[in-house]
Amino acid sequence: MTSTIERPFRYEKLQQSGKARRGVFHTPHGPVQTPAFMPVGTQGTVKGLEIGLVRETGAEMILGNTYHLSLRPGEQIVRELGGLHEFSGWKGPILTDSGGFQIFSLAQMAKITEEGAVFRSHIDGSKISLSPERSIEIQEALGSDVAMVLDHVVSLPNEAKVIREACDRSIRWAARCQQAATRADQAQFAIVQGGLDENLRVYCAEELGELEFPGYAIGGLSVGEPPPEMYRILDATCPVLPADRPRYLMGVGRPEDLLEGIRRGVDLFDCVMPTRNGRNALAFTDEGTLRLRNAKYQTDRRPISPTSPERVRQHSRGYIRHLFMAKEMLGPILLTLQNLAYYQQLMAGARQAIEEDRFEAFYEQKMNGWRNGDE
């Protein structure tokens, strides 16, 4: 099969430090400097922030969700309003998830066959059918730069037979997604499954590698397994993935997980953690996490961090705590901005460290600093 990498998508590796990679992922809506973190805009918006503020954090690529946008407002409405870029006001690259994780999270209401999944809408209980072809149809209507193939995610730990069946099905579904593609301006990323079985992960990566996708994701992690187990699977999987394609670790995670992924060769990340935790009064900093509802911050005149965005830095910890205690919406907005900016600063620092071939020292410095945060 002819590679689609000659389309408007290309990964360019600039530098390496150990296994950590510094590169650029070129897309029709502009380049993405990697390693990169993508804020999650599930329903066409990054919760709590106007799209210009998301840009101010330094983000270059955001994520939307096929399942949610197909239900509300509907992919055809998004298409009529100019596609997801014009709809949301985001001018840079956008990646859309396939809906596979929703099949996993709604598993009690889902029936999965070789054709696809049938489950109930979380909004009104209506029946929804999601096949590989339907997932791509929705994502092409949304007009994202990167469309994820539909995969079969299972909880971990699980029976070996269940994991193997889901892995094989994910490979077959990936091929069907590839066959369903009609847009040259949209790249598909395959998703490596296989649970916590290293051999199964390698098998899945090799099988998907034969299909020559423009990018590869590592999925089915951060679903209940301890972090060291995830790192072990990354150790086994990343070396098997094509070196000339971007590698994306889906749904991860904590700042330390991002650095653990980078030092194993991962290029792209996404997670709701910085936004969700921001809405719940938790701030990420170089000194670890701050839980702003704690009484010790009531009269704390310091900013969240000296490196916080100016909009956040002008307010004291005591004031931001007050906003949360008074249930003022500004509190979640400010900490969402803080956390997304922090994640972008972390990625920028990692990129510079790789360029200067000192990533391991950067990793150690950050990990040591984070040990001092609020428990």
Tab-separated table of C-alpha atoms in Angstrom, residues 196-375:
chain	number	residue	atom	x	y	z
A	196	LEU	CA	-0.335	-4.935	29.385
A	197	ASP	CA	1.032	-7.753	27.226
A	198	GLU	CA	4.331	-6.592	25.711
A	199	ASN	CA	4.305	-9.227	22.981
A	200	LEU	CA	0.765	-8.326	21.977
A	201	ARG	CA	1.687	-4.643	21.841
A	202	VAL	CA	4.655	-5.393	19.590
A	203	TYR	CA	2.477	-7.594	17.375
A	204	CYS	CA	-0.176	-4.865	17.078
A	205	ALA	CA	2.426	-2.177	16.333
A	206	GLU	CA	4.021	-4.300	13.625
A	207	GLU	CA	0.681	-5.166	12.007
A	208	LEU	CA	-0.405	-1.519	11.967
A	209	GLY	CA	3.028	-0.485	10.728
A	210	GLU	CA	2.430	-2.579	7.618
A	211	LEU	CA	-0.561	-0.350	6.825
A	212	GLU	CA	1.677	2.759	6.737
A	213	PHE	CA	-0.448	5.287	8.577
A	214	PRO	CA	0.836	8.888	8.784
A	215	GLY	CA	0.979	8.607	12.585
A	216	TYR	CA	0.639	6.088	15.388
A	217	ALA	CA	-0.996	6.307	18.787
A	218	ILE	CA	-0.567	4.158	21.860
A	219	GLY	CA	-4.029	3.612	23.302
A	220	GLY	CA	-5.703	1.620	26.020
A	221	LEU	CA	-3.435	2.923	28.790
A	222	SER	CA	-4.207	5.137	31.781
A	223	VAL	CA	-7.390	3.082	32.251
A	224	GLY	CA	-6.666	1.777	35.727
A	225	GLU	CA	-3.179	0.258	35.536
A	226	PRO	CA	-0.338	1.519	37.810
A	227	PRO	CA	1.999	4.039	36.104
A	228	PRO	CA	5.012	1.646	36.106
A	229	GLU	CA	2.949	-0.787	34.032
A	230	MET	CA	2.251	1.931	31.495
A	231	TYR	CA	5.951	2.807	31.324
A	232	ARG	CA	6.815	-0.858	30.761
A	233	ILE	CA	4.430	-1.016	27.802
A	234	LEU	CA	5.886	2.191	26.360
A	235	ASP	CA	9.367	0.674	26.646
A	236	ALA	CA	8.202	-2.272	24.564
A	237	THR	CA	6.045	-0.394	22.051
A	238	CYS	CA	7.859	2.808	21.076
A	239	PRO	CA	10.914	1.128	19.513
A	240	VAL	CA	8.644	-0.837	17.159
A	241	LEU	CA	6.774	2.197	15.856
A	242	PRO	CA	7.993	3.816	12.609
A	243	ALA	CA	10.703	6.354	13.438
A	244	ASP	CA	9.542	8.763	10.709
A	245	ARG	CA	5.984	9.126	12.014
A	246	PRO	CA	4.647	10.990	15.068
A	247	ARG	CA	3.871	8.936	18.181
A	248	TYR	CA	0.882	9.889	20.307
A	249	LEU	CA	0.180	8.630	23.845
A	250	MET	CA	-3.572	8.982	24.290
A	251	GLY	CA	-5.199	10.354	27.440
A	252	VAL	CA	-1.998	10.861	29.445
A	253	GLY	CA	-1.697	12.565	31.852
A	254	ARG	CA	0.162	13.895	34.864
A	255	PRO	CA	3.224	16.098	34.237
A	256	GLU	CA	5.493	13.249	35.354
A	257	ASP	CA	3.758	10.878	32.913
A	258	LEU	CA	4.420	13.302	30.070
A	259	LEU	CA	8.140	13.360	30.820
A	260	GLU	CA	8.204	9.576	31.232
A	261	GLY	CA	6.566	9.315	27.798
A	262	ILE	CA	8.970	11.782	26.204
A	263	ARG	CA	12.036	9.963	27.545
A	264	ARG	CA	10.693	6.842	25.828
A	265	GLY	CA	10.168	8.536	22.457
A	266	VAL	CA	6.566	9.849	22.550
A	267	ASP	CA	5.805	13.071	20.629
A	268	LEU	CA	2.160	13.977	21.329
A	269	PHE	CA	-0.073	13.919	24.402
A	270	ASP	CA	-3.576	14.918	25.438
A	271	CYS	CA	-5.451	14.749	28.719
A	272	VAL	CA	-8.321	16.452	30.550
A	273	MET	CA	-6.226	16.568	33.729
A	274	PRO	CA	-5.005	20.206	33.537
A	275	THR	CA	-8.490	21.541	32.786
A	276	ARG	CA	-10.478	19.216	35.054
A	277	ASN	CA	-8.117	19.714	37.972
A	278	GLY	CA	-8.089	23.453	37.358
A	279	ARG	CA	-11.865	23.510	37.714
A	280	ASN	CA	-11.396	21.729	41.039
A	281	ALA	CA	-8.924	24.166	42.605
A	282	LEU	CA	-5.732	22.233	41.878
A	283	ALA	CA	-2.820	24.064	40.261
A	284	PHE	CA	0.230	22.478	38.635
A	285	THR	CA	3.580	24.190	39.281
A	286	ASP	CA	7.290	23.379	39.271
A	287	GLU	CA	7.001	22.974	43.049
A	288	GLY	CA	4.306	20.327	42.677
A	289	THR	CA	0.536	20.611	42.949
A	290	LEU	CA	-1.215	23.295	44.996
A	291	ARG	CA	-4.661	22.517	46.376
A	292	LEU	CA	-6.048	26.018	46.629
A	293	ARG	CA	-8.978	25.110	48.882
A	294	ASN	CA	-6.506	24.309	51.669
A	295	ALA	CA	-6.815	26.765	54.570
A	296	LYS	CA	-3.076	27.468	54.523
A	297	TYR	CA	-3.571	29.562	51.371
A	298	GLN	CA	-6.239	31.826	52.899
A	299	THR	CA	-3.819	34.716	53.558
A	300	ASP	CA	-1.090	33.708	51.079
A	301	ARG	CA	-0.150	36.830	49.081
A	302	ARG	CA	2.117	35.022	46.607
A	303	PRO	CA	1.040	34.309	43.029
A	304	ILE	CA	0.476	30.692	42.041
A	305	SER	CA	3.931	30.680	40.446
A	306	PRO	CA	6.473	33.241	39.203
A	307	THR	CA	6.049	31.694	35.740
A	308	SER	CA	2.234	31.874	35.697
A	309	PRO	CA	0.577	33.783	32.832
A	310	GLU	CA	0.198	37.484	33.618
A	311	ARG	CA	-3.596	37.118	33.910
A	312	VAL	CA	-3.031	34.595	36.706
A	313	ARG	CA	0.113	36.073	38.242
A	314	GLN	CA	-1.605	39.361	39.079
A	315	HIS	CA	-3.771	37.534	41.638
A	316	SER	CA	-2.676	36.063	44.981
A	317	ARG	CA	-3.182	32.488	46.083
A	318	GLY	CA	-5.437	33.850	48.815
A	319	TYR	CA	-7.641	35.624	46.273
A	320	ILE	CA	-7.916	32.586	44.017
A	321	ARG	CA	-8.784	30.458	47.048
A	322	HIS	CA	-11.516	32.960	47.879
A	323	LEU	CA	-12.941	32.620	44.354
A	324	PHE	CA	-13.293	28.869	44.802
A	325	MET	CA	-14.753	29.112	48.290
A	326	ALA	CA	-17.283	31.675	47.001
A	327	LYS	CA	-17.994	29.459	43.958
A	328	GLU	CA	-17.112	32.284	41.579
A	329	MET	CA	-16.547	31.097	37.996
A	330	LEU	CA	-13.354	33.145	37.707
A	331	GLY	CA	-11.528	30.677	39.973
A	332	PRO	CA	-11.853	27.702	37.606
A	333	ILE	CA	-11.043	29.945	34.636
A	334	LEU	CA	-7.817	31.207	36.192
A	335	LEU	CA	-6.575	27.775	37.249
A	336	THR	CA	-7.490	26.243	33.895
A	337	LEU	CA	-5.385	28.957	32.276
A	338	GLN	CA	-2.593	28.337	34.800
A	339	ASN	CA	-2.533	24.589	34.213
A	340	LEU	CA	-2.685	24.670	30.426
A	341	ALA	CA	0.078	27.288	30.362
A	342	TYR	CA	2.132	25.160	32.749
A	343	TYR	CA	1.814	22.113	30.522
A	344	GLN	CA	2.912	24.178	27.521
A	345	GLN	CA	5.873	25.575	29.473
A	346	LEU	CA	6.817	22.026	30.418
A	347	MET	CA	6.740	20.949	26.757
A	348	ALA	CA	8.779	23.986	25.691
A	349	GLY	CA	11.340	23.187	28.370
A	350	ALA	CA	11.503	19.573	27.229
A	351	ARG	CA	12.016	20.631	23.611
A	352	GLN	CA	14.858	22.955	24.569
A	353	ALA	CA	16.457	20.270	26.749
A	354	ILE	CA	16.373	17.779	23.873
A	355	GLU	CA	17.874	20.357	21.511
A	356	GLU	CA	20.720	20.857	24.001
A	357	ASP	CA	21.035	17.091	24.617
A	358	ARG	CA	20.339	17.409	28.339
A	359	PHE	CA	16.875	15.895	28.587
A	360	GLU	CA	17.762	13.456	31.361
A	361	ALA	CA	18.999	16.302	33.574
A	362	PHE	CA	15.812	18.267	32.799
A	363	TYR	CA	13.742	15.201	33.707
A	364	GLU	CA	15.508	14.778	37.057
A	365	GLN	CA	15.168	18.470	37.895
A	366	LYS	CA	11.420	18.484	37.261
A	367	MET	CA	10.750	15.205	39.061
A	368	ASN	CA	12.624	16.431	42.141
A	369	GLY	CA	10.652	19.680	42.205
A	370	TRP	CA	7.268	17.972	41.955
A	371	ARG	CA	7.898	15.887	45.074
A	372	ASN	CA	7.279	18.981	47.239
A	373	GLY	CA	3.642	19.647	46.308
A	374	ASP	CA	0.455	19.245	48.342
A	375	GLU	CA	-0.605	15.622	48.751
